[in-house]
Amino acid sequence: MKRTLFYVVALVALVSPVASAEITMPPIFGDNMVLQQNGARVFGTAAPGTSVTVEMKASTDGKAAACSAATSVGKDGKWCVEVKTPKSAGMTWTVTVKENKTLAKTFKNVLLGEVWICSGQSNMGFSLSQSAGGKGAITDSADDQLRLIQIPQESKDDPQTTHGGSWAAASPETTSKFSAVGYYFGRELRKRYKCPIGLIKSAWGGSRCEAWISKEGLIQGGFEESYIIRYEAVLDKIKAFTKQKADYRAKLADYDKREKEGKLKEGERKPGPPRGKRPKGGFGANHQPTRLYNGMIHPLVPLKVAGAIWYQGEANTQSMGNAKQYATLFPALINDWRRVFKNDKMKFLWVQLANFRGGQRAPAEAGNSWAELQFSQTATLKLPLTGQAVINDLGEGKNIHPRKKLDVGKRLAAVEARLAKDPNCKHRTSGPMLKECTLKGSKAALEFYAAGDALAIRGDGDLKGFGVCDKDGKWHWATAKITGKLTIELTAPAGVTITRVCYNWGGNPRGNLVDGAGHPAGLFRSELEK
């Protein structure tokens, strides 16, 4: 009887290892973390059927608060609770997680506030210590109400459930290597909202947009053929070639061994290497579709966040086709993140690419993928709760990494403030934004949105950067003048009837239109703005 019982217990242990699983949670939950105020989401894994309770308590300066939520673990071993966290009141919280009423996890020094993801490529990863004025900013960066976490760079084939990194308060030790754009953005939010801010940096230099989108997101966005199928086909070829080389090395090693031992068969030939070269895929670890999403975004899902700031696009300017495709690829990323984070009200703000390369030589530079991608970024403003920081005055010519990140962070924060005030606002760029274009012969009347209801010229001289297109499709420089608070009139060269207008259509444009605060207007092209 005892032997039979032993066999049964052993069998159960072998076939049901999850039955004894303890609660596990990704490191996004830890001491010093910031959870979203006005509703947070806590999640992890445990044994199916287990009861999980999340309790939060705070007591500061005689004030006390508490909230909790409970759930049962699903058959897949996953659990998630929605905790009705209150609006931040400056209190410090302790979070406990109980499994079947037994304490399993405790997180201390927790704050409630606004949580933001900071993602993209190298200009988002660009550290505070590298930025202009960074040394002074680091010295003054101590702020216990501003918390930071950096997600390590991981490129993975499959969606991950955990990650490295841990939360820490802002200090000279923690901010120096943190994203300069992220830090300056968070610092502006701290000043405005007077509440804790949590910043999650998840960035990888040189990464392409498609690497940050889930497989389902790419399929839903219409990119199954161009990215998923193509990528998997290349992978299959690479795997087959890799196996051939491994088999060759094994056969060669066996041949050499038997040759030394004098055991070769009569007439046996030395194995030859596989024919052909390694298949070319054009995929680096940070270019491969879905892999950065799998390793650096999915472990955070479905955390409740206020929004994301994004600085990326340089890697998608390799061709005009890539740049034009960004007009649908980038919206696919935003829709995907809102889906996986279960938050259709998640704000998504981005930085339009800075001026780069040589100066603009024509009113509309043909084949300029840099300008085309900038336009694709602007076109993405069709999605709700989105905003764009324009920085075509901050670039440094041939340096793809502008060092003036303070203004970048401030402009992102200014757009966030506009969305916070009116989520349905039409003006969602940091500078003047084209509202309407009316063509009449050799004249064009342009109307803009602009902060402070004012347009201005940066520096001395005439308004520059405007182009007009004739009936034959040829572009000409236009004469431009400000005619009202928010209006500009363009005049074409003699004999030209205007069919389209553009502004700043070049990689390093000459335009000098700004608003009353000195923030520049981004490029536009009228036929796609109507």
Tab-separated table of C-alpha atoms in Angstrom, residues 199-355:
chain	number	residue	atom	x	y	z
A	199	LEU	CA	9.624	56.322	-16.349
A	200	ILE	CA	10.288	52.972	-18.035
A	201	LYS	CA	13.114	53.150	-20.563
A	202	SER	CA	12.968	50.414	-23.199
A	203	ALA	CA	15.109	51.480	-26.167
A	204	TRP	CA	17.677	50.020	-28.562
A	205	GLY	CA	19.930	52.037	-30.870
A	206	GLY	CA	19.475	51.462	-34.594
A	207	SER	CA	16.224	49.536	-34.115
A	208	ARG	CA	13.514	49.474	-36.764
A	209	CYS	CA	9.850	50.087	-36.061
A	210	GLU	CA	8.713	46.582	-37.000
A	211	ALA	CA	10.972	45.094	-34.316
A	212	TRP	CA	8.788	46.738	-31.650
A	213	ILE	CA	5.452	45.349	-32.897
A	214	SER	CA	3.963	42.004	-31.873
A	215	LYS	CA	3.318	39.303	-34.459
A	216	GLU	CA	-0.432	39.770	-34.081
A	217	GLY	CA	0.021	43.536	-34.391
A	218	LEU	CA	1.918	43.175	-37.670
A	219	ILE	CA	-0.740	40.827	-39.027
A	220	GLN	CA	-3.576	43.131	-37.974
A	221	GLY	CA	-1.727	46.055	-39.545
A	222	GLY	CA	-1.529	44.258	-42.898
A	223	PHE	CA	2.164	43.349	-42.730
A	224	GLU	CA	1.993	39.549	-42.599
A	225	GLU	CA	3.385	39.146	-46.116
A	226	SER	CA	6.012	41.911	-45.997
A	227	TYR	CA	7.411	41.099	-42.569
A	228	ILE	CA	6.191	37.886	-40.926
A	229	ILE	CA	6.230	35.515	-43.909
A	230	ARG	CA	9.349	37.066	-45.444
A	231	TYR	CA	11.209	37.029	-42.145
A	232	GLU	CA	10.243	33.443	-41.316
A	233	ALA	CA	11.250	32.313	-44.821
A	234	VAL	CA	14.680	33.886	-44.403
A	235	LEU	CA	15.010	32.309	-40.953
A	236	ASP	CA	14.170	28.875	-42.359
A	237	LYS	CA	16.906	29.241	-44.978
A	238	ILE	CA	19.418	30.435	-42.383
A	239	LYS	CA	18.526	27.583	-40.028
A	240	ALA	CA	18.883	25.031	-42.853
A	241	PHE	CA	22.265	26.459	-43.838
A	242	THR	CA	23.397	26.543	-40.194
A	243	LYS	CA	22.423	22.886	-39.805
A	244	GLN	CA	24.345	21.976	-42.947
A	245	LYS	CA	27.473	23.650	-41.569
A	246	ALA	CA	27.047	21.926	-38.201
A	247	ASP	CA	26.618	18.563	-39.920
A	248	TYR	CA	29.702	19.270	-42.037
A	249	ARG	CA	31.811	20.110	-38.968
A	250	ALA	CA	30.643	16.935	-37.212
A	251	LYS	CA	31.424	14.773	-40.246
A	252	LEU	CA	34.809	16.466	-40.677
A	253	ALA	CA	35.697	15.922	-37.006
A	254	ASP	CA	34.702	12.269	-37.278
A	255	TYR	CA	36.741	11.878	-40.486
A	256	ASP	CA	39.842	13.485	-38.921
A	257	LYS	CA	39.521	11.284	-35.834
A	258	ARG	CA	39.230	8.063	-37.809
A	259	GLU	CA	42.061	9.165	-40.118
A	260	LYS	CA	44.424	9.538	-37.122
A	261	GLU	CA	43.311	6.153	-35.852
A	262	GLY	CA	43.803	4.543	-39.263
A	263	LYS	CA	40.164	3.497	-39.448
A	264	LEU	CA	39.135	5.136	-42.727
A	265	LYS	CA	37.337	2.919	-45.210
A	266	GLU	CA	39.025	2.178	-48.487
A	267	GLY	CA	38.366	4.977	-50.981
A	268	GLU	CA	36.619	7.171	-48.370
A	269	ARG	CA	36.802	10.869	-49.240
A	270	LYS	CA	37.155	13.827	-46.917
A	271	PRO	CA	33.766	15.576	-46.395
A	272	GLY	CA	33.349	18.812	-48.379
A	273	PRO	CA	31.788	22.026	-47.021
A	274	PRO	CA	28.180	22.891	-47.909
A	275	ARG	CA	27.747	24.715	-51.158
A	276	GLY	CA	26.741	28.355	-51.320
A	277	LYS	CA	26.956	31.210	-48.866
A	278	ARG	CA	24.915	32.008	-45.807
A	279	PRO	CA	21.538	33.398	-46.969
A	280	LYS	CA	21.294	37.167	-46.679
A	281	GLY	CA	18.351	38.432	-44.678
A	282	GLY	CA	19.213	42.003	-43.826
A	283	PHE	CA	18.037	41.362	-40.280
A	284	GLY	CA	20.097	42.464	-37.303
A	285	ALA	CA	19.027	41.614	-33.759
A	286	ASN	CA	17.398	45.039	-33.497
A	287	HIS	CA	15.830	44.910	-36.973
A	288	GLN	CA	14.050	41.588	-36.874
A	289	PRO	CA	10.248	41.855	-36.809
A	290	THR	CA	8.647	41.316	-33.354
A	291	ARG	CA	11.892	40.489	-31.518
A	292	LEU	CA	12.246	43.679	-29.461
A	293	TYR	CA	8.558	43.609	-28.674
A	294	ASN	CA	9.008	40.024	-27.465
A	295	GLY	CA	12.006	40.799	-25.276
A	296	MET	CA	11.445	44.360	-24.090
A	297	ILE	CA	7.734	45.251	-24.293
A	298	HIS	CA	5.787	42.035	-23.772
A	299	PRO	CA	7.277	41.472	-20.281
A	300	LEU	CA	5.562	44.742	-19.262
A	301	VAL	CA	2.171	43.775	-20.655
A	302	PRO	CA	-0.549	44.520	-19.508
A	303	LEU	CA	0.777	47.198	-17.118
A	304	LYS	CA	-1.470	50.247	-16.764
A	305	VAL	CA	0.407	53.299	-18.037
A	306	ALA	CA	-0.525	56.887	-18.850
A	307	GLY	CA	1.276	56.779	-22.170
A	308	ALA	CA	4.456	56.360	-24.180
A	309	ILE	CA	7.002	58.705	-25.704
A	310	TRP	CA	8.758	57.507	-28.848
A	311	TYR	CA	11.907	58.687	-30.651
A	312	GLN	CA	12.544	56.428	-33.635
A	313	GLY	CA	12.429	56.412	-37.411
A	314	GLU	CA	16.009	56.949	-38.516
A	315	ALA	CA	16.443	53.223	-39.192
A	316	ASN	CA	13.335	53.198	-41.399
A	317	THR	CA	14.693	55.810	-43.836
A	318	GLN	CA	16.848	53.315	-45.744
A	319	SER	CA	14.627	53.688	-48.809
A	320	MET	CA	11.677	55.754	-50.027
A	321	GLY	CA	9.579	52.602	-49.821
A	322	ASN	CA	10.447	52.175	-46.137
A	323	ALA	CA	9.734	55.844	-45.433
A	324	LYS	CA	6.338	55.787	-47.145
A	325	GLN	CA	5.431	52.476	-45.506
A	326	TYR	CA	6.035	54.099	-42.111
A	327	ALA	CA	2.738	55.972	-42.592
A	328	THR	CA	0.931	52.666	-41.961
A	329	LEU	CA	3.600	50.770	-39.996
A	330	PHE	CA	3.855	53.364	-37.224
A	331	PRO	CA	0.072	53.515	-36.647
A	332	ALA	CA	0.145	49.702	-36.491
A	333	LEU	CA	2.641	49.934	-33.617
A	334	ILE	CA	0.499	52.437	-31.707
A	335	ASN	CA	-2.662	50.383	-32.195
A	336	ASP	CA	-0.775	47.246	-31.162
A	337	TRP	CA	0.535	48.765	-27.931
A	338	ARG	CA	-2.876	50.116	-27.004
A	339	ARG	CA	-4.295	46.645	-27.584
A	340	VAL	CA	-1.707	44.679	-25.585
A	341	PHE	CA	-1.675	47.203	-22.732
A	342	LYS	CA	-5.502	47.104	-22.786
A	343	ASN	CA	-5.725	50.878	-22.865
A	344	ASP	CA	-7.347	52.642	-25.826
A	345	LYS	CA	-6.800	55.944	-23.998
A	346	MET	CA	-3.041	55.461	-23.786
A	347	LYS	CA	-1.371	58.673	-24.967
A	348	PHE	CA	1.311	58.232	-27.590
A	349	LEU	CA	3.743	61.088	-28.244
A	350	TRP	CA	6.722	61.053	-30.566
A	351	VAL	CA	9.621	63.138	-31.778
A	352	GLN	CA	9.669	63.995	-35.455
A	353	LEU	CA	13.125	63.397	-36.908
A	354	ALA	CA	15.518	66.328	-36.545
A	355	ASN	CA	17.118	68.176	-39.452
